[in-house]
One Martini backbone bead per residue (centre of mass of N, CA, C, O) as a GRO file, in nm:
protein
  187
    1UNK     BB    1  -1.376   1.754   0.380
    2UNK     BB    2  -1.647   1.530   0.489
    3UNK     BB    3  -1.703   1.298   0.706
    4UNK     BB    4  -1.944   1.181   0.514
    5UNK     BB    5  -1.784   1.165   0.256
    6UNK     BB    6  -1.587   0.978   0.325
    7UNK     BB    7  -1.771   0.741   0.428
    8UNK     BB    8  -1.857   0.692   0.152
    9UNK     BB    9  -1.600   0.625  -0.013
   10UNK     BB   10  -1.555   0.379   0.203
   11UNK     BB   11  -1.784   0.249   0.356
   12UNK     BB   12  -1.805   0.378   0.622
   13UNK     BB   13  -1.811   0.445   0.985
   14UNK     BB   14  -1.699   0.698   1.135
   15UNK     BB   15  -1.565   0.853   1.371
   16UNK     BB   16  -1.414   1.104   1.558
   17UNK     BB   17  -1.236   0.965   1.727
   18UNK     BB   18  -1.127   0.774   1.525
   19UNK     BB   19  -1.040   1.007   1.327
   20UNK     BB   20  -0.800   1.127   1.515
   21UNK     BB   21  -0.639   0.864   1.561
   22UNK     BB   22  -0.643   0.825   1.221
   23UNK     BB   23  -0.453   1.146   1.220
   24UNK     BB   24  -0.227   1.065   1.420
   25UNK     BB   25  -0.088   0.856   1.258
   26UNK     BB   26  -0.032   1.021   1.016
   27UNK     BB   27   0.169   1.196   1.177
   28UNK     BB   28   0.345   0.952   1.242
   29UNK     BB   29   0.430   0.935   0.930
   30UNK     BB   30   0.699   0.862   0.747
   31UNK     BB   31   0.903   0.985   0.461
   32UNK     BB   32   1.159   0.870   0.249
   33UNK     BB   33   1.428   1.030   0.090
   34UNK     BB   34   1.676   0.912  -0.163
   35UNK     BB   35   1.901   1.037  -0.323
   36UNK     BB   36   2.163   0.937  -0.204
   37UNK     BB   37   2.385   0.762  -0.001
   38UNK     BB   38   2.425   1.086   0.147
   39UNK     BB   39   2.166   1.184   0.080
   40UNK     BB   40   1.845   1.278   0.259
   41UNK     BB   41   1.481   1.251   0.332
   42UNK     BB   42   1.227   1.362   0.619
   43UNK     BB   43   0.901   1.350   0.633
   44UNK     BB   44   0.585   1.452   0.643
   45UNK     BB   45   0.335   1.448   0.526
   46UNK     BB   46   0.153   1.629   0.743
   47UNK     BB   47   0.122   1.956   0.897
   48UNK     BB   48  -0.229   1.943   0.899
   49UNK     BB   49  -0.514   1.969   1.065
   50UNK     BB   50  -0.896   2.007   1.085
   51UNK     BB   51  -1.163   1.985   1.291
   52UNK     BB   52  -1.544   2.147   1.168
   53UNK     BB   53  -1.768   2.103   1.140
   54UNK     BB   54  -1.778   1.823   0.992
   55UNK     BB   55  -1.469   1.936   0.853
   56UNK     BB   56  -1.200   1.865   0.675
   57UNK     BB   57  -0.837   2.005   0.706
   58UNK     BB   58  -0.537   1.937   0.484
   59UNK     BB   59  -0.156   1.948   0.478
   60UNK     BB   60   0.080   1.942   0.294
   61UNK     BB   61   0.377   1.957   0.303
   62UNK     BB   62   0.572   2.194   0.146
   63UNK     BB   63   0.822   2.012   0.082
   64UNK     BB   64   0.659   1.835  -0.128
   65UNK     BB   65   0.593   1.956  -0.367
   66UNK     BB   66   0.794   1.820  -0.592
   67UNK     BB   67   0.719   1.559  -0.562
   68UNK     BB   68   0.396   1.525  -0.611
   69UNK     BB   69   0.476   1.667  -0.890
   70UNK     BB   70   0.594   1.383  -0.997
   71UNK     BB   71   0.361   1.179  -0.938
   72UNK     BB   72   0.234   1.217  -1.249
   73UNK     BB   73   0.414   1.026  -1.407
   74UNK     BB   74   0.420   0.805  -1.131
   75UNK     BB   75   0.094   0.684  -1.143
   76UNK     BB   76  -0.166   0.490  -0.955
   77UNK     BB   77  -0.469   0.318  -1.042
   78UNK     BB   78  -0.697   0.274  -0.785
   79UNK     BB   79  -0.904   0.143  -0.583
   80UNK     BB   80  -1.008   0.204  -0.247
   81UNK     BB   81  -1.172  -0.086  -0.209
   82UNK     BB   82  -0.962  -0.275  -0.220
   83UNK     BB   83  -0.758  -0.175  -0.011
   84UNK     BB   84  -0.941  -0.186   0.251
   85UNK     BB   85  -1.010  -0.478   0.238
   86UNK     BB   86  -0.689  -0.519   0.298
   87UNK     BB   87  -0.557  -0.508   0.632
   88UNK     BB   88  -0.283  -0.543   0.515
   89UNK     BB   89   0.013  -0.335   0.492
   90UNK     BB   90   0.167  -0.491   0.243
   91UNK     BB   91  -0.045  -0.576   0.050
   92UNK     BB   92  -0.102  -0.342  -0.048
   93UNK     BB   93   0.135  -0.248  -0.147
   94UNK     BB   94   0.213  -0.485  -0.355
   95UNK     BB   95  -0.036  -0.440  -0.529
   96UNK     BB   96   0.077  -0.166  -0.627
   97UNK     BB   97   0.349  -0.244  -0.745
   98UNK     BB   98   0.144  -0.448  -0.958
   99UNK     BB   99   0.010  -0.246  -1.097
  100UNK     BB  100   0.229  -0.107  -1.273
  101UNK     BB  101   0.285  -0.431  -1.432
  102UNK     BB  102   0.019  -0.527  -1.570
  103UNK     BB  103   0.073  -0.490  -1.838
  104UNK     BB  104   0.317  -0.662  -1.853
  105UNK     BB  105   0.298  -0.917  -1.594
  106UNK     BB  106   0.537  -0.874  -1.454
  107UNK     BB  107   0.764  -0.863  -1.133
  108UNK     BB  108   1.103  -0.828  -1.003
  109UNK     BB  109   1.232  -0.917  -0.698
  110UNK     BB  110   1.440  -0.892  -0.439
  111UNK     BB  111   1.458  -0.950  -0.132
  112UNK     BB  112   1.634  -0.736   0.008
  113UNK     BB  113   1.451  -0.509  -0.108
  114UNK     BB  114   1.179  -0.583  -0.034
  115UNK     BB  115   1.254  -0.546   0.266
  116UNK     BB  116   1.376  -0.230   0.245
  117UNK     BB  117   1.100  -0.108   0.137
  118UNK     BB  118   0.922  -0.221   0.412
  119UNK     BB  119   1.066  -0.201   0.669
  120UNK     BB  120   1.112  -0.491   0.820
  121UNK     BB  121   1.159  -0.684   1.051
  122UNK     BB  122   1.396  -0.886   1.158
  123UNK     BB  123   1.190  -1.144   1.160
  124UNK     BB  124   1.192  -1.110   0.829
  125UNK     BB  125   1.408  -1.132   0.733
  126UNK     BB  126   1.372  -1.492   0.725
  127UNK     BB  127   1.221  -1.587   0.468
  128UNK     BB  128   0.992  -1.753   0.601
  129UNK     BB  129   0.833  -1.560   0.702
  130UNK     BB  130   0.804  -1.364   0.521
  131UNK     BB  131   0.663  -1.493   0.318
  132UNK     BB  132   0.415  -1.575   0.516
  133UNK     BB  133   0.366  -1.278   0.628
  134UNK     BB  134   0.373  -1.136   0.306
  135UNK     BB  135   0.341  -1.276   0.048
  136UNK     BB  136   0.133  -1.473   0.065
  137UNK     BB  137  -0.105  -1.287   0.223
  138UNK     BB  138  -0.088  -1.088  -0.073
  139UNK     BB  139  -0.168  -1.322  -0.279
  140UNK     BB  140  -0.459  -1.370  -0.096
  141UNK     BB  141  -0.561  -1.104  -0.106
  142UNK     BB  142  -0.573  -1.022  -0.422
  143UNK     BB  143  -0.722  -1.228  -0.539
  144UNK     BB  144  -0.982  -1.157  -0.381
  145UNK     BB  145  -0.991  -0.813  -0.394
  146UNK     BB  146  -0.888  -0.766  -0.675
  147UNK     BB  147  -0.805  -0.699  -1.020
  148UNK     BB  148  -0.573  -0.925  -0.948
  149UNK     BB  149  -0.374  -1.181  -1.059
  150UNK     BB  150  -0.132  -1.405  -0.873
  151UNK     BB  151   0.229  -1.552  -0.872
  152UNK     BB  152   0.468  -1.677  -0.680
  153UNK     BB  153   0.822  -1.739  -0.785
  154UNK     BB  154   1.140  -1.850  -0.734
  155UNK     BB  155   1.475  -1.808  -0.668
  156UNK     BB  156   1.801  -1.956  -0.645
  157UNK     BB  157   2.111  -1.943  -0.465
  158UNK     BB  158   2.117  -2.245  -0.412
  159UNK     BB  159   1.926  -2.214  -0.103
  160UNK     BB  160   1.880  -1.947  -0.158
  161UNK     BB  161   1.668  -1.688  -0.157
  162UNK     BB  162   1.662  -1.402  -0.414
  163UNK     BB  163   1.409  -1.410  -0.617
  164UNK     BB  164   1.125  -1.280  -0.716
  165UNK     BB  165   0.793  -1.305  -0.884
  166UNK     BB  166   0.555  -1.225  -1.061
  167UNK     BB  167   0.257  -1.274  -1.202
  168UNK     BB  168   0.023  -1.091  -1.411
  169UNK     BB  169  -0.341  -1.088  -1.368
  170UNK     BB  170  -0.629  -1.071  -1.466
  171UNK     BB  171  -0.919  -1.095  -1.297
  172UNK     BB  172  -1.177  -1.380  -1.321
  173UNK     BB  173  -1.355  -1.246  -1.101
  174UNK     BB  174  -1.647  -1.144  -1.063
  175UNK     BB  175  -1.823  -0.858  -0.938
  176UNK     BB  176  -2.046  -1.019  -0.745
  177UNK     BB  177  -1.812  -1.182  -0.561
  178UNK     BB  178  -1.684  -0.926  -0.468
  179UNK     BB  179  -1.916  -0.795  -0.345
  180UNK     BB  180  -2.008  -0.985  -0.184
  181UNK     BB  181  -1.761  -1.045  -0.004
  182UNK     BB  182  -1.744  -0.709   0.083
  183UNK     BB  183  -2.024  -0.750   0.226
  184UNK     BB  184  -1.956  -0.938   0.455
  185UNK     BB  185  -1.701  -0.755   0.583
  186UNK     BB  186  -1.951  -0.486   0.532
  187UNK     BB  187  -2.189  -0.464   0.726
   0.00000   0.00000   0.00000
């Protein structure tokens, strides 16, 4: 694809620099595949970039290639403009993980899994922490940003939480609100 279309895909103008930096970073990023508790596999997305004549061209690892086809099964259709919008990369996170269940309406995580699933630093253990940085930020994300509205609630076993569920609803919030805020953002 070209820098181009890229930059119209996203509303975005992206330079070459720019673009450079977050391909290096893209290319530092693992996926980590657990078969089972001793057993495990860790991936590079891409194995490859080329950025020529302002066309951009880049490879899926090849051993990746089993999952991705598995993807098909369990995947989540969202605009990338929604996604875009949200800075923070947990609330993105959160967003896909409950666009999964937007018609179920409901769904519940363990506070240990869903720290374990984002791989939260040490100071996020915390839950007063994590709350604060993480659940509330994305559900303040999510209502403003997406077509989700979002309400979360907690479970505890003493005085420890020990389980959120979400609440997952249509937002209500009008198209031409989202467009205004969305450009508000992106000048």
């Amino acid at each position: 694809f070209s820098l181009s279309e890229f930059n119209q895909k996203t509303n975005k103008s992206i330079t070459t620099t720019e673009l450079k930096r977050t391909i290096k970073a893209l290319m530092s990023k693992t996926i980590e595949i657990n078969i089972s508790s001793n057993n495990w596999k860790i991936f590079n997305w891409f194995s490859y970039f080329e950025f020529k004549q302002g066309v951009i061209t880049c490879r899926f690892d090849k051993e990746l290639k089993p999952y991705l086809l598995e993807i098909k099964k369990r995947f989540v259709v969202s605009d990338l403009r929604m996604l875009l919008a949200m800075k923070s990369s947990y609330s993105k996170r959160v967003y896909l993980l409950l666009k999964e269940y937007a018609k179920i309406g409901k769904r519940t995580f363990e506070v240990e899994h869903l720290q374990e699933i984002f791989k939260v630093p040490k100071s996020f253990k915390v839950y007063s922490e994590f709350k604060k940085k993480v659940l509330k930020r994305a559900e303040v994300d999510i209502n403003k940003f997406t077509d989700l509205e979002i309400k979360l609630s907690e479970r505890k076993r003493g005085r420890k939480v020990v389980e959120i569920t979400y609440t997952i609803r249509k937002n209500q919030t009008d198209l031409k609100s989202f467009i205004s805020i969305i450009r508000e953002m992106y000048v």
